[in-house]
CSV table of C-alpha atoms in Angstrom, one decimal:
chain,number,residue,atom,x,y,z
A,1,MET,CA,0.0,0.0,0.0
A,2,ASP,CA,1.4,3.3,-1.0
A,3,LYS,CA,1.1,6.8,0.4
A,4,LEU,CA,-1.4,7.8,-2.3
A,5,PHE,CA,-3.7,5.0,-1.2
A,6,PHE,CA,-3.9,6.2,2.4
A,7,THR,CA,-4.1,9.8,1.4
A,8,ASP,CA,-7.0,9.1,-1.0
A,9,ILE,CA,-8.7,6.9,1.6
A,10,ALA,CA,-8.4,9.7,4.3
A,11,LYS,CA,-9.9,12.3,2.0
A,12,LYS,CA,-12.8,10.1,0.7
A,13,GLY,CA,-13.5,8.6,4.0
A,14,ALA,CA,-13.7,12.0,5.6
A,15,ILE,CA,-16.1,13.2,2.9
A,16,LEU,CA,-18.4,10.2,3.2
A,17,GLY,CA,-18.1,10.2,7.0
A,18,VAL,CA,-19.2,13.9,7.3
A,19,LEU,CA,-22.0,13.3,4.8
A,20,MET,CA,-23.3,10.3,6.7
A,21,LEU,CA,-23.0,12.0,10.0
A,22,LEU,CA,-25.0,14.9,8.8
A,23,SER,CA,-27.6,12.5,7.4
A,24,HIS,CA,-27.6,10.6,10.7
A,25,ILE,CA,-28.2,13.8,12.8
A,26,LEU,CA,-31.0,14.9,10.4
A,27,GLU,CA,-32.7,11.5,10.7
A,28,GLN,CA,-32.4,11.5,14.5
A,29,THR,CA,-33.8,15.0,14.7
A,30,LEU,CA,-36.8,14.1,12.4
A,31,MET,CA,-37.5,10.8,14.2
A,32,LEU,CA,-37.2,12.1,17.7
A,33,ASN,CA,-40.0,14.6,17.0
A,34,GLY,CA,-42.5,11.7,17.0
A,35,ASN,CA,-44.5,13.1,14.1
A,36,VAL,CA,-45.4,10.3,11.6
A,37,SER,CA,-45.0,12.5,8.5
A,38,ARG,CA,-41.5,13.5,9.7
A,39,MET,CA,-40.6,9.9,10.2
A,40,LEU,CA,-41.7,9.2,6.6
A,41,VAL,CA,-39.4,12.1,5.4
A,42,ALA,CA,-36.6,10.5,7.4
A,43,GLY,CA,-37.2,7.2,5.7
A,44,VAL,CA,-37.1,8.8,2.2
A,45,GLU,CA,-33.9,10.7,3.2
A,46,MET,CA,-32.3,7.4,4.4
A,47,LEU,CA,-33.0,5.8,0.9
A,48,VAL,CA,-31.6,8.9,-0.9
A,49,VAL,CA,-28.5,9.0,1.2
A,50,THR,CA,-27.9,5.3,0.8
A,51,VAL,CA,-28.0,5.6,-3.0
A,52,LEU,CA,-25.8,8.7,-2.8
A,53,TYR,CA,-23.3,6.8,-0.6
A,54,ILE,CA,-23.1,3.9,-3.0
A,55,TYR,CA,-22.7,6.2,-6.0
A,56,LEU,CA,-20.0,8.3,-4.3
A,57,MET,CA,-18.1,5.2,-3.3
A,58,TYR,CA,-18.2,3.9,-6.9
A,59,ARG,CA,-17.0,7.3,-8.1
A,60,PHE,CA,-14.2,7.3,-5.6
A,61,VAL,CA,-13.0,3.8,-6.4
A,62,ARG,CA,-13.2,4.5,-10.1
A,63,SER,CA,-11.2,7.7,-9.7
A,64,TYR,CA,-8.6,5.9,-7.6
A,65,SER,CA,-8.3,3.1,-10.2
A,66,LYS,CA,-7.3,5.6,-12.8
A,67,THR,CA,-4.1,6.3,-11.0
A,68,TYR,CA,-3.0,2.9,-12.2
A,69,SER,CA,-1.8,2.6,-15.8
A,70,PRO,CA,-3.6,0.3,-18.3
A,71,GLU,CA,-0.5,-2.0,-18.2
A,72,GLU,CA,-0.8,-2.4,-14.4
A,73,GLY,CA,-4.6,-2.8,-14.4
A,74,PHE,CA,-6.6,-2.5,-11.2
A,75,SER,CA,-7.3,-5.6,-9.3
A,76,TYR,CA,-10.5,-6.7,-7.6
A,77,GLY,CA,-8.6,-6.9,-4.3
A,78,ARG,CA,-7.4,-3.3,-4.5
A,79,GLY,CA,-10.9,-2.1,-5.1
A,80,PHE,CA,-12.4,-4.2,-2.4
A,81,ILE,CA,-9.8,-3.1,0.2
A,82,TYR,CA,-10.3,0.5,-0.8
A,83,VAL,CA,-14.1,0.4,-0.2
A,84,VAL,CA,-13.7,-1.4,3.1
A,85,TYR,CA,-11.1,1.1,4.4
A,86,VAL,CA,-13.1,4.1,3.3
A,87,SER,CA,-16.2,2.6,5.0
A,88,LEU,CA,-14.1,2.0,8.1
A,89,LEU,CA,-13.0,5.6,8.3
A,90,ALA,CA,-16.5,6.9,7.6
A,91,GLY,CA,-17.8,4.6,10.4
A,92,VAL,CA,-15.3,6.2,12.8
A,93,ILE,CA,-16.5,9.7,12.0
A,94,VAL,CA,-20.2,8.7,12.2
A,95,GLY,CA,-19.7,6.8,15.4
A,96,PHE,CA,-17.8,9.5,17.2
A,97,GLY,CA,-20.1,12.2,15.9
A,98,SER,CA,-23.3,10.4,16.8
A,99,TYR,CA,-22.0,9.8,20.3
A,100,VAL,CA,-21.3,13.5,20.7
A,101,TYR,CA,-24.7,14.4,19.3
A,102,VAL,CA,-26.7,12.0,21.5
A,103,HIS,CA,-24.7,12.3,24.7
A,104,TRP,CA,-23.6,15.9,24.7
A,105,ILE,CA,-25.9,17.9,22.5
A,106,VAL,CA,-29.3,16.3,22.9
A,107,GLY,CA,-28.6,14.5,26.2
A,108,TYR,CA,-29.1,10.8,26.6
A,109,GLY,CA,-32.2,11.1,28.8
A,110,ASN,CA,-33.8,13.4,26.2
A,111,TYR,CA,-32.8,11.0,23.5
A,112,ILE,CA,-34.5,8.0,25.2
A,113,ASP,CA,-37.6,10.1,25.9
A,114,GLY,CA,-37.8,11.0,22.2
A,115,MET,CA,-37.4,7.4,21.2
A,116,VAL,CA,-40.2,6.3,23.6
A,117,ASN,CA,-42.4,9.1,22.3
A,118,MET,CA,-41.6,8.1,18.7
A,119,TYR,CA,-42.5,4.4,19.2
A,120,SER,CA,-45.6,5.3,21.2
A,121,THR,CA,-46.8,7.5,18.4
A,122,LEU,CA,-46.2,4.7,15.9
A,123,ILE,CA,-47.9,2.1,18.0
A,124,GLY,CA,-50.8,4.4,18.9
A,125,SER,CA,-51.5,5.0,15.2
A,126,ALA,CA,-52.2,1.3,14.6
A,127,PRO,CA,-54.9,-0.7,16.3
A,128,MET,CA,-53.5,-3.7,18.3
A,129,PRO,CA,-54.6,-6.2,21.0
A,130,ALA,CA,-54.1,-5.3,24.6
A,131,SER,CA,-51.6,-8.1,25.2
A,132,LEU,CA,-49.4,-6.7,22.4
A,133,SER,CA,-49.8,-3.2,23.9
A,134,ALA,CA,-48.6,-4.5,27.3
A,135,MET,CA,-45.6,-6.0,25.7
A,136,TYR,CA,-44.6,-2.7,24.2
A,137,GLU,CA,-45.1,-1.0,27.5
A,138,SER,CA,-42.6,-3.4,29.1
A,139,MET,CA,-40.2,-2.8,26.2
A,140,PHE,CA,-40.4,1.0,26.8
A,141,GLU,CA,-39.7,0.5,30.5
A,142,GLN,CA,-36.7,-1.7,29.6
A,143,LEU,CA,-35.4,1.0,27.2
A,144,GLU,CA,-35.7,3.7,29.8
A,145,SER,CA,-33.9,1.6,32.4
A,146,GLN,CA,-30.9,0.7,30.2
A,147,PRO,CA,-27.6,2.3,31.1
A,148,GLU,CA,-26.0,4.9,28.8
A,149,PRO,CA,-23.7,3.2,26.3
A,150,SER,CA,-20.1,4.2,26.4
A,151,LEU,CA,-18.2,5.9,23.6
A,152,PHE,CA,-16.4,2.6,22.7
A,153,ALA,CA,-19.7,0.7,22.6
A,154,THR,CA,-21.2,3.3,20.3
A,155,LEU,CA,-18.1,3.5,18.1
A,156,PHE,CA,-17.8,-0.3,17.9
A,157,SER,CA,-21.4,-0.7,16.9
A,158,THR,CA,-21.2,1.9,14.2
A,159,LEU,CA,-17.8,0.5,12.9
A,160,TRP,CA,-19.3,-3.0,12.7
A,161,SER,CA,-22.2,-1.7,10.7
A,162,TYR,CA,-20.1,0.4,8.3
A,163,VAL,CA,-17.5,-2.3,7.8
A,164,MET,CA,-20.2,-4.9,7.0
A,165,TRP,CA,-21.9,-2.6,4.5
A,166,GLY,CA,-18.5,-1.8,3.1
A,167,VAL,CA,-17.9,-5.5,2.5
A,168,ILE,CA,-21.2,-6.0,0.8
A,169,ILE,CA,-20.8,-2.8,-1.4
A,170,GLY,CA,-17.2,-3.5,-1.9
A,171,LEU,CA,-17.8,-7.0,-3.4
A,172,ILE,CA,-20.0,-5.4,-6.0
A,173,ILE,CA,-18.1,-2.2,-6.7
A,174,ALA,CA,-14.7,-3.9,-6.9
A,175,GLY,CA,-16.1,-6.3,-9.5
A,176,ILE,CA,-17.4,-3.4,-11.6
A,177,VAL,CA,-14.2,-1.2,-11.4
A,178,LYS,CA,-11.5,-3.9,-11.8
A,179,ARG,CA,-9.4,-3.9,-14.9
A,180,SER,CA,-7.1,-6.6,-16.2
A,181,PRO,CA,-3.5,-5.5,-17.1
A,182,ARG,CA,-3.0,-4.8,-20.8
A,183,ILE,CA,0.5,-6.2,-21.2
A,184,PHE,CA,0.2,-6.9,-24.9
A,185,ASP,CA,-1.8,-3.8,-26.0
A,186,GLU,CA,-1.6,-3.2,-29.8
A,187,THR,CA,-1.2,0.5,-29.3
A,188,ASN,CA,2.1,0.1,-27.5
A,189,GLU,CA,5.2,0.0,-29.7
């Protein structure tokens, strides 16, 4: 791995990390309100940002692959590792940023109250049997009694998610972007 590789990963990972962190904060803000229409907007925003994330990742890998000459080619493994590393860095940024947002800006107690209100609104908008309603009430009590997760727990959870999605997306993008070396190209003299 060369210096260009890590420099490019740092730039692209930071771009995707900040983009995904802003998206995460917007989604949390919309969902914690408890309004069903805002939750629908958050769901649409999640889909749009997911498509944008995949598109940007593809563009970043394709751009990086052009730093290799046609004679060298661009291997599947290089593309795959690139996507996983960029996803890892983006996950670090999102994990740390979401911890700061939930624990220091919103406050963990307010966050839990907002989550309970959101789920209560969703459950209240659909008719259900009393036994199922009692089960949800017990779930809310359990949610409110859970201890606040640490920075490392939040970071590990986010990293795990981003690396797993990076692996899945990387398997596809690396296959699309890979180029075989052109050792015997007719245009070379």
